[in-house]
Coordinates of C-alpha atoms and ligand atoms in Angstrom, one line a residue:
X157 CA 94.4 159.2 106.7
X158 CA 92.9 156.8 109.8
X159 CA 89.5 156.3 109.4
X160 CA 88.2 156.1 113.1
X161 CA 86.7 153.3 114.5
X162 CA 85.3 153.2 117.9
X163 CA 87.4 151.2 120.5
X164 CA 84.6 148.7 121.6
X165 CA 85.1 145.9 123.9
X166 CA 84.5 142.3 123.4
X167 CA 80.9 141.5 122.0
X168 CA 80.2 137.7 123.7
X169 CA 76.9 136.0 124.9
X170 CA 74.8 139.6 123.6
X171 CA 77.1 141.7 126.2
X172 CA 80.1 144.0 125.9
X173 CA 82.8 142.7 127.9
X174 CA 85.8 143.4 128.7
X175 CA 88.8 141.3 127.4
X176 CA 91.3 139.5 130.2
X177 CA 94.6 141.1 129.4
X178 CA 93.3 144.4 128.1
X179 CA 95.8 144.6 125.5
X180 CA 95.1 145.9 121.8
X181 CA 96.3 144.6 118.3
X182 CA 96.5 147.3 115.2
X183 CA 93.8 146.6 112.6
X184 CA 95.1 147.5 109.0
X185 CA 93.3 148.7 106.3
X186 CA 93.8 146.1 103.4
X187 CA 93.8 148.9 100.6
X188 CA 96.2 151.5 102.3
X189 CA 98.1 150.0 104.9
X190 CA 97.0 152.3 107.2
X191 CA 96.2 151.5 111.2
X192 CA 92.5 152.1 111.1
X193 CA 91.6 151.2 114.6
X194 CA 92.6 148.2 117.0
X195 CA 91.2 145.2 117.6
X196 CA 92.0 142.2 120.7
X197 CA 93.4 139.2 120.5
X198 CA 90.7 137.5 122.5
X199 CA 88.7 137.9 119.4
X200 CA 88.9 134.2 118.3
X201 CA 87.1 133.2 121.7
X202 CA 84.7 135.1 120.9
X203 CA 84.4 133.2 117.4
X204 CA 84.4 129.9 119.0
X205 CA 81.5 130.2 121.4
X206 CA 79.1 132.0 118.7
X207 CA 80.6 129.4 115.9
X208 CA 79.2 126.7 118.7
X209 CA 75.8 128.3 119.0
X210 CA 75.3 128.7 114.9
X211 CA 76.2 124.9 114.8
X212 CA 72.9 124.1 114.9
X213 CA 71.8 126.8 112.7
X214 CA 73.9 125.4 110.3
X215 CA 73.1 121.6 110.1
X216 CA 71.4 121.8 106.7
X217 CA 72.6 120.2 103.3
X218 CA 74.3 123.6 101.8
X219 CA 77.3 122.9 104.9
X220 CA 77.9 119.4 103.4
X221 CA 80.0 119.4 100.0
X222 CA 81.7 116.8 100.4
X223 CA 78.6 114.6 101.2
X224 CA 79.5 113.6 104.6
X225 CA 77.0 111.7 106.7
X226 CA 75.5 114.0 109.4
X227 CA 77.1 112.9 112.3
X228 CA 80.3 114.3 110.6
X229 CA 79.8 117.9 109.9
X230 CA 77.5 119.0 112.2
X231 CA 78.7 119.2 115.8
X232 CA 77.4 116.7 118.8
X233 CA 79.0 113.2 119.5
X234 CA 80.9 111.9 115.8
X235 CA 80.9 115.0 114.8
X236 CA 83.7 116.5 113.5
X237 CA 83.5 119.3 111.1
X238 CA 81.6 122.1 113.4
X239 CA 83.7 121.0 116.1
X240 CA 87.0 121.4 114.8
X241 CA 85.9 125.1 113.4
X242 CA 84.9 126.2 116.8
X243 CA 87.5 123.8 118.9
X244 CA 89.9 126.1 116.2
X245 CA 89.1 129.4 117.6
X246 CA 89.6 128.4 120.8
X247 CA 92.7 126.8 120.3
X248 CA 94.3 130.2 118.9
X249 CA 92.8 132.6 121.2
X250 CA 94.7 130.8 124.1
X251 CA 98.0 130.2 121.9
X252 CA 97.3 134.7 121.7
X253 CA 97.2 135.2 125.1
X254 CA 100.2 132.7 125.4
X255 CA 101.7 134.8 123.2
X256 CA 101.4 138.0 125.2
X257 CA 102.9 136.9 127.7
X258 CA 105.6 135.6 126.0
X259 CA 106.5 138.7 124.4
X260 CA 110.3 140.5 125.1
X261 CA 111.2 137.7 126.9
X262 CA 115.1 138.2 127.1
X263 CA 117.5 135.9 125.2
X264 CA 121.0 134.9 126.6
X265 CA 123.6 136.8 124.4
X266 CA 127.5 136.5 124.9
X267 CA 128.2 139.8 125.5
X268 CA 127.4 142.0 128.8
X269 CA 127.3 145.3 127.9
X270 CA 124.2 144.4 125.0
X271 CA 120.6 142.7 126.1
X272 CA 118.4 141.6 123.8
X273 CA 114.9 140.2 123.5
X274 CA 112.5 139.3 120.7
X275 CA 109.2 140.6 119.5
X276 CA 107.0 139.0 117.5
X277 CA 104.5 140.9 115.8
X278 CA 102.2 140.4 113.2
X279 CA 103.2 139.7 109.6
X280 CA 100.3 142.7 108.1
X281 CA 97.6 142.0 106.0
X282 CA 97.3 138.4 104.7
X283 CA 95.4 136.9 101.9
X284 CA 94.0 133.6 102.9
X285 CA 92.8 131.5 100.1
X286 CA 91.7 128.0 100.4
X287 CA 89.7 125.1 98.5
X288 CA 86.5 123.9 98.6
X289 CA 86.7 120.6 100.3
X290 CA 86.1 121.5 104.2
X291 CA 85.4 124.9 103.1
X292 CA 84.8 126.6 106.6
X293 CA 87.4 124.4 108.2
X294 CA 89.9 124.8 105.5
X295 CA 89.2 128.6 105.7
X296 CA 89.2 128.3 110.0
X297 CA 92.5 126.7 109.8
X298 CA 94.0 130.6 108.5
X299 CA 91.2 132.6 109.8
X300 CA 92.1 131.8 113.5
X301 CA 95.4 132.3 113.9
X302 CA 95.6 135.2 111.5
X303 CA 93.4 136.8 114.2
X304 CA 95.0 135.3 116.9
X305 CA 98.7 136.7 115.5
X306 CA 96.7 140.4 115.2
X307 CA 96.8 140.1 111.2
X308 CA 94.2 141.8 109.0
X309 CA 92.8 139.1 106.2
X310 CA 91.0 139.0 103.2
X311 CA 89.8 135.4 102.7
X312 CA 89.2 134.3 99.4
X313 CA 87.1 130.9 99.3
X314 CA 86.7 128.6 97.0
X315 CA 83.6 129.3 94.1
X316 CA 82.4 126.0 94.6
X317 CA 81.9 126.6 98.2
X318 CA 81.9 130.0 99.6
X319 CA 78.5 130.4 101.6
X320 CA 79.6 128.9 104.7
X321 CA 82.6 130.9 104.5
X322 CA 80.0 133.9 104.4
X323 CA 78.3 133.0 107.1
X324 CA 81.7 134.1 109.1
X325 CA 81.0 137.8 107.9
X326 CA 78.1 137.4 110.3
X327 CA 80.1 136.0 112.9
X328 CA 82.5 139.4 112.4
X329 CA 79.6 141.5 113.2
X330 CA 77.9 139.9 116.0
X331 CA 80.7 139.8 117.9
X332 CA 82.1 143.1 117.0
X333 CA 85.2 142.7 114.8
X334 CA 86.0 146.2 113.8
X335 CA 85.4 146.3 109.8
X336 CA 88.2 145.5 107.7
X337 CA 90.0 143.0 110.1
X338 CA 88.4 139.9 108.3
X339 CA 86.9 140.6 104.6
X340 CA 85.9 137.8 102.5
X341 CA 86.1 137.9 98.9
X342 CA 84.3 135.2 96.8
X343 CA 84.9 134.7 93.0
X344 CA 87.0 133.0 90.8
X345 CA 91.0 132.1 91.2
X346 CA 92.4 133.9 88.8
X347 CA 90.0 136.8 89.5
X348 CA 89.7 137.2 93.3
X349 CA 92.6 134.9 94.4
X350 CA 95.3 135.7 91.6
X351 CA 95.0 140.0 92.3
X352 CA 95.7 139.1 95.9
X353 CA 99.4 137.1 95.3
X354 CA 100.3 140.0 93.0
X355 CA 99.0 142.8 95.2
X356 CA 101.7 145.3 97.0
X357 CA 99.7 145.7 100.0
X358 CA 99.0 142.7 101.0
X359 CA 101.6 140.9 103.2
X360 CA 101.8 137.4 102.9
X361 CA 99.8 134.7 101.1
X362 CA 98.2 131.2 102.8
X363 CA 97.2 128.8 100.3
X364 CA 95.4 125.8 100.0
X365 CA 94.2 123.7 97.5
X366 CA 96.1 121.9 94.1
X367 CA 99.5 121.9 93.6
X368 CA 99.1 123.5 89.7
X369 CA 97.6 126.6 91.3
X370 CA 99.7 126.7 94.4
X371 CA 102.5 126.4 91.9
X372 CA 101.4 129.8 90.1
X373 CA 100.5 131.5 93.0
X374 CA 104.6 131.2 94.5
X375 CA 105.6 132.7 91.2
X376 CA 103.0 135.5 91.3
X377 CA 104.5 136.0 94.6
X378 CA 108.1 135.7 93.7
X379 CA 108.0 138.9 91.8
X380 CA 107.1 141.1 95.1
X381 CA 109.0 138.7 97.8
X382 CA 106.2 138.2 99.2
X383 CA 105.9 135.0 101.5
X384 CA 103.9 132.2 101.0
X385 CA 102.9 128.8 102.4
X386 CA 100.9 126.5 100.1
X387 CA 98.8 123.2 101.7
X388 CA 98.8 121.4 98.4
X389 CA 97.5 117.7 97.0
X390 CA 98.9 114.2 97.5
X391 CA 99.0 110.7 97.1
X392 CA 99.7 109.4 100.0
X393 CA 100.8 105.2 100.7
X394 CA 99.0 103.1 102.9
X395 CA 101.8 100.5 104.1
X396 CA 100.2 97.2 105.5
X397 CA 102.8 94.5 106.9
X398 CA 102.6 90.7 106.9
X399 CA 101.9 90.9 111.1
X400 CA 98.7 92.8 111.0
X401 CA 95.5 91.6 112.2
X402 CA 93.5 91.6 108.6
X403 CA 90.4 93.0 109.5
X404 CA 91.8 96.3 111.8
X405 CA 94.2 96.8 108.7
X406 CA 91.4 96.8 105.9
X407 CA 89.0 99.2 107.9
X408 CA 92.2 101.4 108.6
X409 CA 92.5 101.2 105.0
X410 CA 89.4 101.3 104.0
X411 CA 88.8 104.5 106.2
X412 CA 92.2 106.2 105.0
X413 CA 90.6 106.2 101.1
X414 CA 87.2 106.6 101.7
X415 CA 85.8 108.3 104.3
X416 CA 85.7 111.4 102.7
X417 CA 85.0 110.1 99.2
X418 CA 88.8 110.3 98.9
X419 CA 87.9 114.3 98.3
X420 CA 90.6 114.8 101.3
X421 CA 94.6 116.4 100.5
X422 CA 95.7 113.1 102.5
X423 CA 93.6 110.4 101.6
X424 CA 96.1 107.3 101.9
X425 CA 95.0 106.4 98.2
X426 CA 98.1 104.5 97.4
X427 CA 97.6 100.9 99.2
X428 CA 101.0 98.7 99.5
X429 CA 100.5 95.5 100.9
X430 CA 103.6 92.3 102.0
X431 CA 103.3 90.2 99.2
X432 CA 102.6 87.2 101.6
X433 CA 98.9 88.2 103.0
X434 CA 98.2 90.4 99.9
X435 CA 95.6 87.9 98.6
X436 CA 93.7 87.3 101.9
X437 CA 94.3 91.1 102.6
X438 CA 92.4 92.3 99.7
X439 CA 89.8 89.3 99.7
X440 CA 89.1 90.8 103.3
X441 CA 89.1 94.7 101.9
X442 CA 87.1 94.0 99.2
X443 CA 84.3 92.9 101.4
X444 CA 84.7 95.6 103.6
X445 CA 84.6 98.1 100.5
X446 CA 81.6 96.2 99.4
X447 CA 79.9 96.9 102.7
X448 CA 80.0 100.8 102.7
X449 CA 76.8 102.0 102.9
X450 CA 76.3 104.4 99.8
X451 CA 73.2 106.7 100.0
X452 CA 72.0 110.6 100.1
X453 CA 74.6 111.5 102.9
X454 CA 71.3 112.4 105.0
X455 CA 70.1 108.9 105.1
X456 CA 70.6 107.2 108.2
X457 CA 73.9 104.6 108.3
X458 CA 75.7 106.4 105.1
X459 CA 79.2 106.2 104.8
X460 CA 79.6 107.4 101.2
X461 CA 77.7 110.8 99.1
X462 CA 78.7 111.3 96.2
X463 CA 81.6 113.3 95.0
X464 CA 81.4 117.3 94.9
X465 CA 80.4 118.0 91.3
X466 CA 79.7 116.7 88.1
X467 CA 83.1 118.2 86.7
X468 CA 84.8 115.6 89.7
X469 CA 82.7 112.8 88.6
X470 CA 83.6 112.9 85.1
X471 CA 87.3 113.4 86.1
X472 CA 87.0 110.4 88.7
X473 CA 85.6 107.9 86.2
X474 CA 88.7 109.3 83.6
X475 CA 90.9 108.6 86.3
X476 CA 89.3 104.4 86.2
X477 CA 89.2 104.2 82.7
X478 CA 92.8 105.5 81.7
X479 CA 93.7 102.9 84.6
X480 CA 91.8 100.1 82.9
X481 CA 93.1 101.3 79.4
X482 CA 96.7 101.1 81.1
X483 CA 96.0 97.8 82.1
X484 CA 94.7 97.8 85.5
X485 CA 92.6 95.7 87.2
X486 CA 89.6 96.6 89.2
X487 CA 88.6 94.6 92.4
X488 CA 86.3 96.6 93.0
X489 CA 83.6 99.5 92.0
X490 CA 84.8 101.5 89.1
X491 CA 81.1 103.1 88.5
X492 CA 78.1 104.4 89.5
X493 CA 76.7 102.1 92.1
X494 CA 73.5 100.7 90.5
X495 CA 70.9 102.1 93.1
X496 CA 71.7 105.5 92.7
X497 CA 70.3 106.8 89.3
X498 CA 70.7 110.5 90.2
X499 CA 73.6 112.2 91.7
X500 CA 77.6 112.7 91.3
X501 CA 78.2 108.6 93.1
X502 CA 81.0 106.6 92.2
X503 CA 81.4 103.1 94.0
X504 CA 84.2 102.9 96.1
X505 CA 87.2 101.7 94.0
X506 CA 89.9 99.1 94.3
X507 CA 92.4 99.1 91.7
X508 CA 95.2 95.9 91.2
X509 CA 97.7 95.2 88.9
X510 CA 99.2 98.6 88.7
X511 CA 102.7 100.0 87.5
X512 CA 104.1 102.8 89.0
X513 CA 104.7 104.4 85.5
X514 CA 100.7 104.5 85.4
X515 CA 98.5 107.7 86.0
X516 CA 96.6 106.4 88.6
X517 CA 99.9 105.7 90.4
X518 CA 101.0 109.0 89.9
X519 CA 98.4 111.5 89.9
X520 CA 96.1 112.8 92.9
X521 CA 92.4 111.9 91.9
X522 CA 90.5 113.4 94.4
X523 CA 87.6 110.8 94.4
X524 CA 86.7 107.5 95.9
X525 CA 89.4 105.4 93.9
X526 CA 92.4 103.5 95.6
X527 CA 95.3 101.4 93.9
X528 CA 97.7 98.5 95.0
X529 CA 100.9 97.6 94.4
X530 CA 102.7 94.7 97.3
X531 CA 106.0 94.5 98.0
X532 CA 108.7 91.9 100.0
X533 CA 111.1 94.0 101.9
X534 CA 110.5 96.8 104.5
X535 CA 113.3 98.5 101.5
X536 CA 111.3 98.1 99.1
X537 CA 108.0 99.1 101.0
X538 CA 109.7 102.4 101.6
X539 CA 110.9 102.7 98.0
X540 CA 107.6 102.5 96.9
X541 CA 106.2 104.7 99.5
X542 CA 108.1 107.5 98.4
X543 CA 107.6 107.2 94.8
X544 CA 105.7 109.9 94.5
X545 CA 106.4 114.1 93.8
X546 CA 104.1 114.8 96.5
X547 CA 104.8 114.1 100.8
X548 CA 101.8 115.1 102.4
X549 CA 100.5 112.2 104.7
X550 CA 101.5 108.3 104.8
X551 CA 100.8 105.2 107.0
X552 CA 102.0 102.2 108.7
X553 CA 100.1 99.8 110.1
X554 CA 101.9 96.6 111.7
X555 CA 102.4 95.2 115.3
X556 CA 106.0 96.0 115.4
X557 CA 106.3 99.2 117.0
X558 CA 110.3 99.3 116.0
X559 CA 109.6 98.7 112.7
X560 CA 106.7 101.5 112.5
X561 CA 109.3 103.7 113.8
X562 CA 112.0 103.2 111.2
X563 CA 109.3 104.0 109.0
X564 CA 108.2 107.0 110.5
X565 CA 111.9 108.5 109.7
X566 CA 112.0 107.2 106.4
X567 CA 108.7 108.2 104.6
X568 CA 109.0 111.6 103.2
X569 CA 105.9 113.1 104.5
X570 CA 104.8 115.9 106.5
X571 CA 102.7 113.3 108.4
X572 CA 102.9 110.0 109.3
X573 CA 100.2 107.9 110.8
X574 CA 101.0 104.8 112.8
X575 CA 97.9 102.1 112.7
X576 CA 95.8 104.1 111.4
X577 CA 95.1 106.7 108.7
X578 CA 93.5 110.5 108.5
X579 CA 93.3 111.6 112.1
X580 CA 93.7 115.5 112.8
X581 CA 94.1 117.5 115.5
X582 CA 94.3 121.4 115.7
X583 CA 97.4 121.0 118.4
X584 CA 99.5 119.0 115.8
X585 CA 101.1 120.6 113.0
X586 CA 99.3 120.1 109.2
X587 CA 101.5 120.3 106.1
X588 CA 103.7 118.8 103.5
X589 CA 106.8 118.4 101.5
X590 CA 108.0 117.6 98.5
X591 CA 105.1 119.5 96.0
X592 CA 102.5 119.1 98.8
X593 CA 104.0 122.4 99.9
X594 CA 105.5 123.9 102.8
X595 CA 104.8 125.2 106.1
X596 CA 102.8 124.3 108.5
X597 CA 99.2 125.1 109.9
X598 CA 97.7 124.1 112.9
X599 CA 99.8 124.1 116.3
X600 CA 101.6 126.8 117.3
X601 CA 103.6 126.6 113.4
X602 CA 100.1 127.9 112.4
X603 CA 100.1 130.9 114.3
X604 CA 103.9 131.4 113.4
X605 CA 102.6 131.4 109.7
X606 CA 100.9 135.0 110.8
X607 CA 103.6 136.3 112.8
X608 CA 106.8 138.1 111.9
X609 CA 110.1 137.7 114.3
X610 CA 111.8 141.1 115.3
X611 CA 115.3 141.2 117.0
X612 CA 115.6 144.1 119.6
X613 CA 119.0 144.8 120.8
X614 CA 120.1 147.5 123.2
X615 CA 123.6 148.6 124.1
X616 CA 123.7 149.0 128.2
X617 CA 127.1 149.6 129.0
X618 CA 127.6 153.0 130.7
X619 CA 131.5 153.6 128.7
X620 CA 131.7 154.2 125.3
X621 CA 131.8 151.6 122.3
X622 CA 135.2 152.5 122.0
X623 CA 136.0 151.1 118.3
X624 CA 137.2 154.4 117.0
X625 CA 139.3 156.9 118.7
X626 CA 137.8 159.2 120.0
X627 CA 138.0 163.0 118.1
X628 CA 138.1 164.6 121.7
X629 CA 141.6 162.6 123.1
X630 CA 143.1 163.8 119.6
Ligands
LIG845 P1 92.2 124.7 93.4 O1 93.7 124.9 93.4 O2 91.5 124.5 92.1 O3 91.6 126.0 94.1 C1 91.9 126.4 95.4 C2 91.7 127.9 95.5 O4 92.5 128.6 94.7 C3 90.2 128.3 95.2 O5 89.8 129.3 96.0 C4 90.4 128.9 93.8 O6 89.5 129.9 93.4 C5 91.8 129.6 93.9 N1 92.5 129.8 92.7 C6 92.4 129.2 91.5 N2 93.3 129.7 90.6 C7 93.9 130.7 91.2 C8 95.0 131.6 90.8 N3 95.5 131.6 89.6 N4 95.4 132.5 91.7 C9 94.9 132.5 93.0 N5 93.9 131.7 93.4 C10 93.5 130.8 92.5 O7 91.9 123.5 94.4 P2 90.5 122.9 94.8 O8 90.0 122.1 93.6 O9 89.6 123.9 95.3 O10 90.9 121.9 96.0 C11 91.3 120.7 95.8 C12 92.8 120.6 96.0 O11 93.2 121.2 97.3 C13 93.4 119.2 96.0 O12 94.6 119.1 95.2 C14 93.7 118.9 97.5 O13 94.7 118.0 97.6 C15 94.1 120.3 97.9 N6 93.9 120.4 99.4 C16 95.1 120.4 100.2 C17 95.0 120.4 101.6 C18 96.2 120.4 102.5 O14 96.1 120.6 103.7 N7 97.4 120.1 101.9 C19 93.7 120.5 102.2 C20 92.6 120.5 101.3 C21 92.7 120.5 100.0

């Protein structure tokens, strides 16, 4: 049975108003499928301008586990964290009123006597589950255009980071989200998270975070045909040609590893260099490395924190010393950096001499730790490139725009960034291949990950179909 729910209007700036197109979106209950109310797509704009306000509010150390410097989480000039969440909101509550008005619109079919049009309509309840680096971004990224596509979601954040993803229950309520259109449940994976791939009721999966669990979460799914899309790890090349100016190309490169401790799905942690400027290219990169500035993340000038816990610290230093063991050479770092005696800080980590049979070729670390391998053919470059299980980002940095191009088509990777390395924007689509995953979020591919496609189809010619003979001329 409907439980009733008043039909409020929007809640914005402390006033009720009353949304633009007026139109309504059915609210389902999680547990019983049931339409409990309605709800309006405008309801992400609403998110955006109080998400903007609370940026303020929420400049203080809990917001920051990756151990960003300030400029970069909180919102204001640099930063990009609470500005992305917000800019998010906005970006899908136009792309829902774009959507409105797209609706029915009629396709051109070969046949007179039929017309048809398509609806698109939202894909039910969803179960949102994300990771803990970015944690209110990563959780934004499905939270937004869930809403936006007039889905009902139960977000499921990581346990190493779920209060900021909280904080949006408080956002629901101030601006009047009917109950049970956003729910966030914290706990562990298999716990919260696993229940919610398995459970009948709920619609579709989004998933981000490591490959092992998006792997188990597709199978859990498999057994109800239940659709998924996964946002999984990497290892993404760096690929630096002989034309480059040195210095742009090491603080492209330097960026691409670091800047987020290497804690980011496409940190560009697999450097491969032309064989003729390798050794002036990594003299030059070492001193850049050297010169990041590694201190509490709230000290002024800091452009390293330390790494998220001390679980990823003791797996980061593994990572170095099975690569040393291996017989690997490090450039660079490869431990804690001497003036910090407290804390989860690794020095940033340059890492020669590497095969590609080794583990720190292979496997996604997750932590400030980058490895080289050169090459002496744009073949080879690409060989190595994609020598790799996962295609999630990759780069290319040289001066010849033909060349970058070629590479652009031939790296298998759901992004590719040309002289440069890591930036994002909410219009461009985010997402993998290979075991980085599938689908795509962000762009309007991340509001089609909420909706589902219906084909309407009406017979309009006045005679009769006329396949059988008709009983009455007997
Ligand atoms: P994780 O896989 O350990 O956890 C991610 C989420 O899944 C968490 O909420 C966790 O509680 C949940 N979970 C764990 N086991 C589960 C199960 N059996 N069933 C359902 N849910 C379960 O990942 P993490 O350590 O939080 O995040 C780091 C990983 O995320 C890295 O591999 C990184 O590359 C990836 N990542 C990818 C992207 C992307 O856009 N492709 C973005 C950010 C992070």
């Amino acid at each position: 049975m409907a439980i009733p729910i008043p039909s409020r209007q929007l809640f914005i700036d402390g006033q009720w108003t009353e949304p633009i197109l007026k139109k309504r979106i059915p609210i389902i209950n999680p547990s019983t499928e049931e339409i409990i109310g309605v709800c309006r797509s405008s309801y992400p704009f609403a998110f955006a301008r109080l998400l903007l306000q609370l940026c303020l509010v929420w400049a203080c150390a809990w917001l920051n586990p990756l151990g960003l410097p300030p400029g970069r989480w909180q919102g204001g000039v640099g930063g990009f964290v609470l500005d992305d969440v917000a800019g998010c909101f906005e970006y899908y509550a136009d792309l829902a009123e774009g959507l409105d008005a797209k609706q029915k619109a009629p396709l051109s079919i070969p046949m007179d006597s039929f017309k048809s049009y398509v609806l698109k309509e939202p894909i039910g309840v969803v179960g949102l589950i994300t990771p803990w680096n970015y944690p209110l971004l990563m959780a934004t990224w499905k939270v937004a255009p869930a809403l936006a596509a007039g889905c009902a979601a139960i977000l499921k954040p990581s346990e190493l980071a779920s209060i900021t993803c909280l904080e949006l229950a408080d956002v629901c309520r101030e601006v009047g989200l009917p109950p049970g259109v956003l729910n966030i449940l914290t706990g562990l994976g298999p716990e919260a998270g696993a229940p919610l791939a398995i459970h009948p009721h709920v619609d579709k999966i989004a998933f981000t975070g490591s490959t092992a669990t998006g792997s188990k979460i597709m199978a859990a799914a498999a057994q109800l045909v239940k659709p998924v899309s996964l946002e999984l790890g990497g290892k993404s090349p760096i690929v630096i040609f002989e034309d480059v100016d040195l210095d742009k190309a090491a603080e492209w490169t330097a960026f691409g590893c670091f800047w987020t401790n290497g804690q980011i799905c496409s940190a560009t942690s697999r450097l491969i260099v032309h064989e003729s400027i390798a050794a002036e290219f990594l003299d030059k990169l070492v001193k850049w490395i050297k010169n990041i500035k590694i201190s509490d993340p709230l000290e002024e000038g800091c452009r390293l924190g330390p790494v998220v816990s001390g679980g990823q610290y003791e797996k980061v230093l593994n990572f170095i010393s099975t690569a040393k063991s291996e017989g690997a050479t490090i450039l660079t770092g490869g431990a804690r950096p001497e003036h910090q005696k407290k804390g989860f800080f690794i020095e940033p980590t340059l890492i020669a001499d590497v095969t590609t049979s080794m583990q720190i070729w292979r496997e996604e670390v997750f932590g400030p730790v980058l490895c080289v391998k050169t090459f002496s053919s744009e073949d080879e470059a690409i060989e190595l490139a994609n020598d790799t299980h996962y295609g999630l980002g990759a780069a290319v940095i040289s001066k010849d725009l033909e060349r970058c191009e070629r590479l652009a088509k031939a790296l298998q990777a759901g992004i590719v960034w040309i002289n440069c390395s890591q930036p994002c924007f909410t219009q461009a689509p985010w997402g993998g291949t290979k075991r980085s995953g599938f689908g795509r979020e962000l762009g309007e591919w991340g509001l089609d990950n909420y909706l589902s496609v219906k084909q309407v189809t009406q017979y309009i010619a006045d005679e009769p179909w006329g396949w059988y003979k008709s009983p009455s001329k007997l």
